[in-house]
Amino acid sequence: MQTSAEQEGTVLHADLDSFFASVEIRDDPSLRGRPVAVGGGVVMAASYEARAHGVKGAMGLRQALRLCPDLLVVPPRPHAYSEASRAVFAVFADTTPLVEGVSIDEAFLEVGGLRRIRGAPSQIATTLREQVRERVGLPISVGVARTKYLAKVASAMAKPDGLLVVPLDDERRFLLSLPVQALWGVGPRTTEKLHAARVRTIADVARMQPGELATLVGSGAAGHLHALASGHDPRPVRARPSRRSMGAQHALGRDERTPEGVEIVLLGLVDRVARRLRTAGRTAATVTLRVRFGDFTSSTASHTLPRPTAHTQVLLDATLQLLRGRHGEIARRGVTLVGFQASGLDDQGEQLLLPLTSATDPGLDTALDAVRDRFGARAVRRGVQLGRGERAHMPTLPDDGDEA
Ligand SMILES: [Mg+2]
């Protein structure tokens, strides 16, 4: 990987290798080097040794055992996976402020602008892998490229436990050599159609007229595929705001508009939200105070706690501190409303999802049901819902079809 810093893209795609299985192997060294599957009736994740026998995610256990009679089947431990995910995302956050989580074990990181502090993207990726290994004890593969799409393809090709940098001057060759299945959004059915038309590689797609491609896959998909095949992928890495938050607000009556009055109202709001958090079994990482002034403009201030919590007192202390920083302004401008919001919510198991390779996979619904039965309906969200369509499959590349 002889690339100089200027020749590298700044998007990292970091993806844990057979995540659930790796956590089990980490916690029980006797599993190391053996074919391991995590699951009950259905395989949720398989170690690389198990994959070598053809075992993969969403496969029925009976079939898996037929393929690999020595398969060691471990029941899933959602709590351990949530914990590991949290720790890995903490490493991501320490790497760059621009992290876009894709799923429980996968994220895009934008590292442009960090060169002077942390070095070239490939160095940052190397450090990231070491950190995940040291701090969490898990193997993670990273792809480095100019676009999210290429970074994702690169991480898939780097597996297991690898790093692949797509240098800018080699990007085109890399892209064109890929099989059509590697295009985001090309599933088994589209692959079949393309193969029937002798379109096998991305080079073949790039050579086609858009109209020609449209007759094969429809005009919407054609535009999208053509753009990807030409190396256009304008989607930036976006740090997603927390999907969930809980809050409450209160319009202040005349007699509540004193510093003490506001504090008492805030106590009530924080207590109410904290109780909701505890009832839901959640914790919050960040508190936000909203104040609406006498002129109806408003301002917010946030504080991220050293540890996520649902304790009323801890949440209240942090929020009161934010409020006290505003007493002067409130005295000057008056106050008509206060609001409190807890965000960065987290809980056990809720983020678990089962990213399967294809929505048309007949095993999918069974697999999802198995997970739902075990973890409750909220444990499962389809990959497309989460990734808004970006998280399609990438079947052919090394067979980390990427089930967690
Ligand atoms: Mg993964």
Short mmCIF file of C-alpha atoms and ligand atoms in Angstrom, two decimals:
data_model
loop_
_atom_site.label_atom_id
_atom_site.label_comp_id
_atom_site.label_asym_id
_atom_site.label_seq_id
_atom_site.Cartn_x
_atom_site.Cartn_y
_atom_site.Cartn_z
CA MET A 1 0.00 0.00 0.00
CA GLN A 2 2.48 2.55 -1.20
CA THR A 3 0.31 5.62 -1.31
CA SER A 4 1.26 9.07 -0.29
CA ALA A 5 -1.23 11.09 1.70
CA GLU A 6 -2.31 13.25 -1.25
CA GLN A 7 -3.28 10.18 -3.21
CA GLU A 8 -5.83 8.97 -0.70
CA GLY A 9 -9.52 9.60 -0.33
CA THR A 10 -10.79 10.66 3.07
CA VAL A 11 -13.78 8.37 3.59
CA LEU A 12 -13.37 5.33 5.83
CA HIS A 13 -15.86 2.49 5.99
CA ALA A 14 -15.26 0.49 9.15
CA ASP A 15 -17.07 -2.80 9.59
CA LEU A 16 -16.60 -5.42 12.29
CA ASP A 17 -15.96 -8.92 10.99
CA SER A 18 -18.78 -11.41 11.69
CA PHE A 19 -19.60 -9.27 14.66
CA PHE A 20 -21.75 -11.50 16.90
CA ALA A 21 -19.51 -14.51 16.31
CA SER A 22 -16.40 -12.45 17.03
CA VAL A 23 -17.82 -11.29 20.35
CA GLU A 24 -18.52 -14.91 21.32
CA ILE A 25 -15.01 -15.98 20.34
CA ARG A 26 -13.49 -13.06 22.23
CA ASP A 27 -15.37 -14.05 25.38
CA ASP A 28 -14.72 -17.78 25.08
CA PRO A 29 -11.24 -18.46 23.72
CA SER A 30 -12.02 -22.18 23.41
CA LEU A 31 -14.09 -21.20 20.35
CA ARG A 32 -11.12 -19.68 18.57
CA GLY A 33 -10.24 -21.27 15.26
CA ARG A 34 -13.39 -23.39 15.26
CA PRO A 35 -16.55 -23.15 13.19
CA VAL A 36 -18.93 -21.08 15.30
CA ALA A 37 -22.48 -19.97 14.57
CA VAL A 38 -24.51 -17.62 16.71
CA GLY A 39 -28.22 -18.26 16.63
CA GLY A 40 -31.12 -20.44 17.62
CA GLY A 41 -33.23 -21.95 14.87
CA VAL A 42 -31.49 -19.69 12.40
CA VAL A 43 -27.87 -18.65 11.98
CA MET A 44 -27.43 -14.97 12.82
CA ALA A 45 -23.67 -14.86 12.35
CA ALA A 46 -21.00 -17.36 11.43
CA SER A 47 -17.28 -17.35 12.08
CA TYR A 48 -15.00 -17.48 9.06
CA GLU A 49 -14.21 -21.12 9.85
CA ALA A 50 -17.95 -21.85 9.63
CA ARG A 51 -18.28 -19.81 6.44
CA ALA A 52 -15.60 -21.94 4.87
CA HIS A 53 -18.14 -24.78 5.08
CA GLY A 54 -20.83 -22.67 3.45
CA VAL A 55 -22.61 -21.66 6.66
CA LYS A 56 -24.03 -18.15 6.46
CA GLY A 57 -26.43 -15.75 8.06
CA ALA A 58 -30.18 -16.43 7.74
CA MET A 59 -29.54 -20.10 7.09
CA GLY A 60 -31.64 -22.59 9.01
CA LEU A 61 -29.65 -24.31 11.70
CA ARG A 62 -30.45 -27.75 10.40
CA GLN A 63 -29.00 -26.93 7.01
CA ALA A 64 -25.97 -25.34 8.66
CA LEU A 65 -25.31 -28.49 10.66
CA ARG A 66 -25.64 -30.58 7.56
CA LEU A 67 -22.95 -28.48 5.87
CA CYS A 68 -20.78 -28.40 8.94
CA PRO A 69 -21.43 -31.21 11.45
CA ASP A 70 -18.78 -29.84 13.84
CA LEU A 71 -20.49 -26.48 14.00
CA LEU A 72 -20.53 -24.98 17.48
CA VAL A 73 -23.82 -23.20 18.01
CA VAL A 74 -23.87 -20.42 20.58
CA PRO A 75 -27.05 -18.70 21.74
CA PRO A 76 -27.01 -14.95 21.10
CA ARG A 77 -26.26 -12.48 23.90
CA PRO A 78 -27.78 -9.17 22.83
CA HIS A 79 -26.44 -7.35 25.85
CA ALA A 80 -22.85 -8.28 25.03
CA TYR A 81 -23.31 -7.10 21.43
CA SER A 82 -24.79 -3.76 22.47
CA GLU A 83 -21.95 -3.28 24.89
CA ALA A 84 -19.34 -4.08 22.24
CA SER A 85 -21.06 -1.84 19.71
CA ARG A 86 -21.04 1.03 22.15
CA ALA A 87 -17.33 0.55 22.80
CA VAL A 88 -16.52 0.42 19.09
CA PHE A 89 -18.54 3.56 18.38
CA ALA A 90 -16.61 5.26 21.18
CA VAL A 91 -13.41 4.47 19.26
CA PHE A 92 -15.03 5.92 16.11
CA ALA A 93 -15.96 9.07 18.01
CA ASP A 94 -12.41 9.40 19.30
CA THR A 95 -11.17 9.12 15.72
CA THR A 96 -13.23 11.87 14.11
CA PRO A 97 -16.28 13.97 14.91
CA LEU A 98 -17.84 12.96 11.58
CA VAL A 99 -19.21 9.48 12.09
CA GLU A 100 -22.22 8.13 10.24
CA GLY A 101 -23.43 4.93 11.83
CA VAL A 102 -24.88 2.48 9.34
CA SER A 103 -25.75 -0.35 11.69
CA ILE A 104 -24.76 -1.81 15.02
CA ASP A 105 -21.31 -2.79 13.72
CA GLU A 106 -20.57 -0.49 10.83
CA ALA A 107 -19.98 3.19 10.12
CA PHE A 108 -18.60 5.70 7.67
CA LEU A 109 -16.00 8.12 8.99
CA GLU A 110 -14.87 11.29 7.25
CA VAL A 111 -11.25 12.00 8.15
CA GLY A 112 -10.38 14.83 5.77
CA GLY A 113 -9.06 17.78 7.68
CA LEU A 114 -7.42 15.60 10.33
CA ARG A 115 -4.17 15.13 8.46
CA ARG A 116 -2.13 17.48 10.58
CA ILE A 117 -3.33 16.01 13.84
CA ARG A 118 -3.68 12.36 12.98
CA GLY A 119 -1.93 11.75 9.71
CA ALA A 120 -3.06 10.41 6.36
CA PRO A 121 -6.36 8.49 6.06
CA SER A 122 -4.55 5.15 5.77
CA GLN A 123 -2.65 5.88 8.98
CA ILE A 124 -5.86 6.89 10.72
CA ALA A 125 -7.43 3.64 9.52
CA THR A 126 -4.51 1.61 10.85
CA THR A 127 -4.74 3.29 14.23
CA LEU A 128 -8.50 2.79 14.29
CA ARG A 129 -8.08 -0.94 13.72
CA GLU A 130 -5.46 -1.18 16.46
CA GLN A 131 -7.66 0.76 18.85
CA VAL A 132 -10.69 -1.46 18.25
CA ARG A 133 -8.48 -4.50 18.77
CA GLU A 134 -6.94 -3.11 21.96
CA ARG A 135 -9.95 -1.49 23.56
CA VAL A 136 -12.71 -3.87 22.46
CA GLY A 137 -10.86 -7.02 21.47
CA LEU A 138 -12.53 -7.39 18.08
CA PRO A 139 -11.33 -7.59 14.48
CA ILE A 140 -12.55 -4.80 12.22
CA SER A 141 -11.97 -4.25 8.51
CA VAL A 142 -11.61 -0.81 7.02
CA GLY A 143 -11.83 0.50 3.47
CA VAL A 144 -10.39 3.90 2.57
CA ALA A 145 -11.51 5.69 -0.56
CA ARG A 146 -12.79 8.92 -2.06
CA THR A 147 -16.48 7.98 -1.88
CA LYS A 148 -18.69 6.09 0.52
CA TYR A 149 -19.51 3.54 -2.12
CA LEU A 150 -15.89 2.72 -2.88
CA ALA A 151 -14.95 2.69 0.80
CA LYS A 152 -17.70 0.16 1.45
CA VAL A 153 -16.61 -2.06 -1.40
CA ALA A 154 -13.02 -1.80 -0.16
CA SER A 155 -13.86 -2.84 3.40
CA ALA A 156 -15.77 -5.85 2.11
CA MET A 157 -12.76 -6.86 0.05
CA ALA A 158 -10.41 -6.29 2.98
CA LYS A 159 -12.18 -8.87 5.13
CA PRO A 160 -11.36 -10.55 7.36
CA ASP A 161 -9.39 -8.26 9.63
CA GLY A 162 -7.90 -6.18 6.86
CA LEU A 163 -7.34 -2.72 5.49
CA LEU A 164 -7.76 -1.79 1.86
CA VAL A 165 -6.93 1.64 0.50
CA VAL A 166 -8.18 2.58 -2.95
CA PRO A 167 -5.62 5.15 -4.14
CA LEU A 168 -7.10 7.96 -6.17
CA ASP A 169 -5.03 7.16 -9.22
CA ASP A 170 -6.09 3.53 -9.13
CA GLU A 171 -9.74 4.15 -8.45
CA ARG A 172 -10.99 3.67 -11.96
CA ARG A 173 -9.20 0.38 -12.51
CA PHE A 174 -10.45 -0.87 -9.13
CA LEU A 175 -14.03 0.11 -9.83
CA LEU A 176 -14.24 -1.24 -13.37
CA SER A 177 -12.85 -4.62 -12.37
CA LEU A 178 -15.67 -5.29 -9.91
CA PRO A 179 -18.54 -7.66 -10.68
CA VAL A 180 -21.93 -6.01 -11.27
CA GLN A 181 -23.19 -7.48 -8.02
CA ALA A 182 -20.86 -5.12 -6.24
CA LEU A 183 -22.96 -2.17 -7.33
CA TRP A 184 -25.13 -0.81 -4.59
CA GLY A 185 -28.69 -1.77 -5.35
CA VAL A 186 -27.99 -4.70 -7.63
CA GLY A 187 -29.68 -7.73 -6.12
CA PRO A 188 -29.89 -11.29 -7.39
CA ARG A 189 -32.70 -10.52 -9.82
CA THR A 190 -30.96 -7.56 -11.43
CA THR A 191 -27.75 -9.57 -11.52
CA GLU A 192 -29.53 -12.28 -13.45
CA LYS A 193 -30.91 -9.81 -15.97
CA LEU A 194 -27.53 -8.17 -16.41
CA HIS A 195 -25.75 -11.50 -16.77
CA ALA A 196 -28.28 -12.59 -19.36
CA ALA A 197 -27.30 -9.48 -21.33
CA ARG A 198 -23.64 -10.37 -20.90
CA VAL A 199 -23.09 -7.49 -18.53
CA ARG A 200 -20.77 -8.96 -15.92
CA THR A 201 -18.48 -6.26 -14.64
CA ILE A 202 -18.85 -2.63 -13.76
CA ALA A 203 -16.73 -1.89 -16.82
CA ASP A 204 -19.53 -3.43 -18.89
CA VAL A 205 -22.08 -1.18 -17.17
CA ALA A 206 -19.97 1.93 -17.67
CA ARG A 207 -19.67 1.18 -21.38
CA MET A 208 -23.42 0.94 -21.89
CA GLN A 209 -25.61 3.78 -23.08
CA PRO A 210 -27.95 4.86 -20.30
CA GLY A 211 -30.92 4.00 -22.50
CA GLU A 212 -29.62 0.49 -23.06
CA LEU A 213 -29.20 -0.02 -19.35
CA ALA A 214 -32.67 1.37 -18.69
CA THR A 215 -34.31 -1.27 -20.86
CA LEU A 216 -32.67 -3.89 -18.65
CA VAL A 217 -33.21 -2.53 -15.17
CA GLY A 218 -35.63 0.38 -15.46
CA SER A 219 -34.75 4.01 -15.87
CA GLY A 220 -34.49 4.93 -12.19
CA ALA A 221 -32.05 2.17 -11.38
CA ALA A 222 -30.19 2.78 -14.63
CA GLY A 223 -29.34 6.37 -13.75
CA HIS A 224 -28.20 5.35 -10.32
CA LEU A 225 -26.09 2.43 -11.54
CA HIS A 226 -24.55 4.43 -14.31
CA ALA A 227 -23.53 7.15 -11.88
CA LEU A 228 -21.95 4.64 -9.50
CA ALA A 229 -20.19 2.84 -12.32
CA SER A 230 -18.74 6.15 -13.45
CA GLY A 231 -17.43 6.79 -9.97
CA HIS A 232 -19.98 9.49 -9.08
CA ASP A 233 -21.20 9.22 -5.53
CA PRO A 234 -21.84 12.65 -4.13
CA ARG A 235 -23.27 11.50 -0.81
CA PRO A 236 -21.25 13.03 1.99
CA VAL A 237 -20.62 11.27 5.28
CA ARG A 238 -23.28 12.68 7.53
CA ALA A 239 -23.16 12.50 11.26
CA ARG A 240 -26.70 11.47 11.99
CA PRO A 241 -28.45 13.16 14.80
CA SER A 242 -29.66 10.70 17.37
CA ARG A 243 -32.74 9.00 16.06
CA ARG A 244 -34.45 9.08 19.37
CA SER A 245 -34.82 11.55 22.13
CA MET A 246 -37.29 12.28 24.90
CA GLY A 247 -38.25 15.67 26.09
CA ALA A 248 -40.79 17.87 27.79
CA GLN A 249 -41.40 21.58 27.88
CA HIS A 250 -43.49 24.00 29.83
CA ALA A 251 -44.78 27.48 29.08
CA LEU A 252 -44.15 29.55 32.17
CA GLY A 253 -46.90 31.32 34.05
CA ARG A 254 -46.22 34.81 35.36
CA ASP A 255 -45.25 33.63 38.83
CA GLU A 256 -42.83 31.03 37.46
CA ARG A 257 -40.60 33.52 35.67
CA THR A 258 -38.12 33.98 38.49
CA PRO A 259 -34.79 32.11 38.63
CA GLU A 260 -36.16 29.85 41.39
CA GLY A 261 -39.44 29.41 39.58
CA VAL A 262 -37.67 28.30 36.42
CA GLU A 263 -35.52 25.85 38.36
CA ILE A 264 -38.54 24.28 40.00
CA VAL A 265 -40.30 23.88 36.66
CA LEU A 266 -37.15 22.37 35.21
CA LEU A 267 -36.90 19.91 38.09
CA GLY A 268 -40.40 18.73 37.26
CA LEU A 269 -39.56 18.34 33.56
CA VAL A 270 -36.30 16.48 34.15
CA ASP A 271 -37.96 14.18 36.67
CA ARG A 272 -40.76 13.36 34.28
CA VAL A 273 -38.38 12.58 31.40
CA ALA A 274 -36.02 10.61 33.65
CA ARG A 275 -38.90 8.46 34.78
CA ARG A 276 -39.87 7.81 31.18
CA LEU A 277 -36.28 6.85 30.44
CA ARG A 278 -36.18 4.40 33.33
CA THR A 279 -39.54 2.90 32.44
CA ALA A 280 -38.27 2.33 28.91
CA GLY A 281 -35.01 0.89 30.23
CA ARG A 282 -33.03 3.59 28.47
CA THR A 283 -30.22 5.93 29.30
CA ALA A 284 -29.39 9.34 27.87
CA ALA A 285 -25.95 10.57 26.90
CA THR A 286 -26.84 14.22 26.35
CA VAL A 287 -29.07 16.78 28.04
CA THR A 288 -30.39 19.82 26.24
CA LEU A 289 -31.97 22.87 27.78
CA ARG A 290 -34.24 25.07 25.73
CA VAL A 291 -35.18 28.54 26.83
CA ARG A 292 -37.64 30.82 25.08
CA PHE A 293 -37.12 34.43 25.92
CA GLY A 294 -39.57 37.27 26.42
CA ASP A 295 -39.24 38.25 22.75
CA PHE A 296 -40.09 34.67 21.71
CA THR A 297 -36.67 33.93 20.29
CA SER A 298 -35.21 30.84 21.86
CA SER A 299 -31.86 29.25 22.46
CA THR A 300 -30.68 25.78 23.33
CA ALA A 301 -27.63 24.51 25.14
CA SER A 302 -26.45 20.92 25.44
CA HIS A 303 -24.12 18.97 27.59
CA THR A 304 -22.89 15.45 27.05
CA LEU A 305 -22.54 13.47 30.23
CA PRO A 306 -19.41 11.53 31.12
CA ARG A 307 -21.58 8.40 31.24
CA PRO A 308 -25.06 7.79 29.88
CA THR A 309 -27.60 7.71 32.67
CA ALA A 310 -31.27 7.76 33.63
CA HIS A 311 -30.70 9.14 37.13
CA THR A 312 -32.85 12.19 37.77
CA GLN A 313 -30.24 13.87 39.92
CA VAL A 314 -27.39 13.53 37.43
CA LEU A 315 -29.55 14.76 34.55
CA LEU A 316 -30.86 17.60 36.69
CA ASP A 317 -27.43 18.75 37.86
CA ALA A 318 -26.16 18.97 34.30
CA THR A 319 -29.28 20.82 33.16
CA LEU A 320 -29.25 23.27 36.06
CA GLN A 321 -25.68 24.09 35.24
CA LEU A 322 -26.76 24.96 31.70
CA LEU A 323 -29.58 27.07 33.12
CA ARG A 324 -27.36 28.93 35.56
CA GLY A 325 -25.09 29.91 32.70
CA ARG A 326 -28.11 31.73 31.28
CA HIS A 327 -29.48 33.47 34.32
CA GLY A 328 -28.00 36.82 33.25
CA GLU A 329 -29.54 36.61 29.81
CA ILE A 330 -32.86 35.46 31.24
CA ALA A 331 -32.90 38.37 33.68
CA ARG A 332 -32.30 40.77 30.79
CA ARG A 333 -34.66 39.31 28.22
CA GLY A 334 -37.29 37.60 30.28
CA VAL A 335 -38.32 33.96 29.88
CA THR A 336 -41.57 32.42 28.71
CA LEU A 337 -40.82 28.72 28.27
CA VAL A 338 -38.31 26.11 29.30
CA GLY A 339 -37.77 22.73 27.77
CA PHE A 340 -35.64 19.73 28.56
CA GLN A 341 -34.54 17.01 26.20
CA ALA A 342 -32.60 13.82 26.79
CA SER A 343 -30.89 12.46 23.69
CA GLY A 344 -28.27 9.95 22.66
CA LEU A 345 -30.62 7.35 24.05
CA ASP A 346 -29.39 3.88 24.36
CA ASP A 347 -30.68 0.60 25.61
CA GLN A 348 -29.95 -3.07 25.49
CA GLY A 349 -30.73 -4.89 22.37
CA GLU A 350 -32.79 -2.25 20.70
CA GLN A 351 -30.27 -1.45 18.06
CA LEU A 352 -29.70 -5.04 17.18
CA LEU A 353 -30.57 -5.70 13.67
CA LEU A 354 -29.93 -8.52 11.36
CA PRO A 355 -28.49 -7.19 8.17
CA LEU A 356 -29.16 -9.86 5.65
CA THR A 357 -27.88 -9.92 2.19
CA SER A 358 -31.07 -9.83 0.26
CA ALA A 359 -34.62 -8.77 0.81
CA THR A 360 -35.68 -11.45 -1.59
CA ASP A 361 -33.95 -14.16 0.39
CA PRO A 362 -36.64 -16.68 1.30
CA GLY A 363 -34.93 -17.25 4.62
CA LEU A 364 -35.23 -13.63 5.55
CA ASP A 365 -38.63 -13.54 7.14
CA THR A 366 -37.98 -16.70 9.11
CA ALA A 367 -34.74 -15.23 10.30
CA LEU A 368 -36.36 -11.97 11.26
CA ASP A 369 -39.12 -13.79 13.09
CA ALA A 370 -36.59 -15.83 15.00
CA VAL A 371 -34.87 -12.68 16.11
CA ARG A 372 -38.15 -11.00 16.93
CA ASP A 373 -39.18 -13.95 19.03
CA ARG A 374 -35.98 -13.77 20.93
CA PHE A 375 -35.49 -10.06 21.32
CA GLY A 376 -38.88 -8.53 20.73
CA ALA A 377 -40.17 -6.82 17.63
CA ARG A 378 -38.20 -3.67 18.14
CA ALA A 379 -34.94 -5.55 17.90
CA VAL A 380 -35.32 -5.92 14.18
CA ARG A 381 -35.47 -3.24 11.59
CA ARG A 382 -34.84 -4.00 8.01
CA GLY A 383 -31.55 -2.77 6.68
CA VAL A 384 -33.22 -0.59 4.07
CA GLN A 385 -35.21 1.25 6.68
CA LEU A 386 -32.09 2.01 8.56
CA GLY A 387 -29.84 2.89 5.68
CA ARG A 388 -32.59 4.55 3.67
CA GLY A 389 -31.88 2.29 0.76
CA GLU A 390 -28.17 2.77 0.84
CA ARG A 391 -27.58 -0.34 2.77
CA ALA A 392 -28.29 -2.73 0.00
CA HIS A 393 -26.39 -5.91 -0.47
CA MET A 394 -23.06 -6.63 -1.89
CA PRO A 395 -23.16 -10.32 -2.40
CA THR A 396 -20.21 -11.47 -4.35
CA LEU A 397 -17.28 -9.83 -2.72
CA PRO A 398 -15.57 -11.99 -0.13
CA ASP A 399 -18.39 -13.70 1.49
CA ASP A 400 -18.78 -11.45 4.45
CA GLY A 401 -22.30 -10.90 3.30
CA ASP A 402 -21.94 -8.97 6.41
CA GLU A 403 -24.34 -10.50 8.72
CA ALA A 404 -23.24 -8.67 11.79
MG MG B 1 -19.95 -6.38 9.87
#
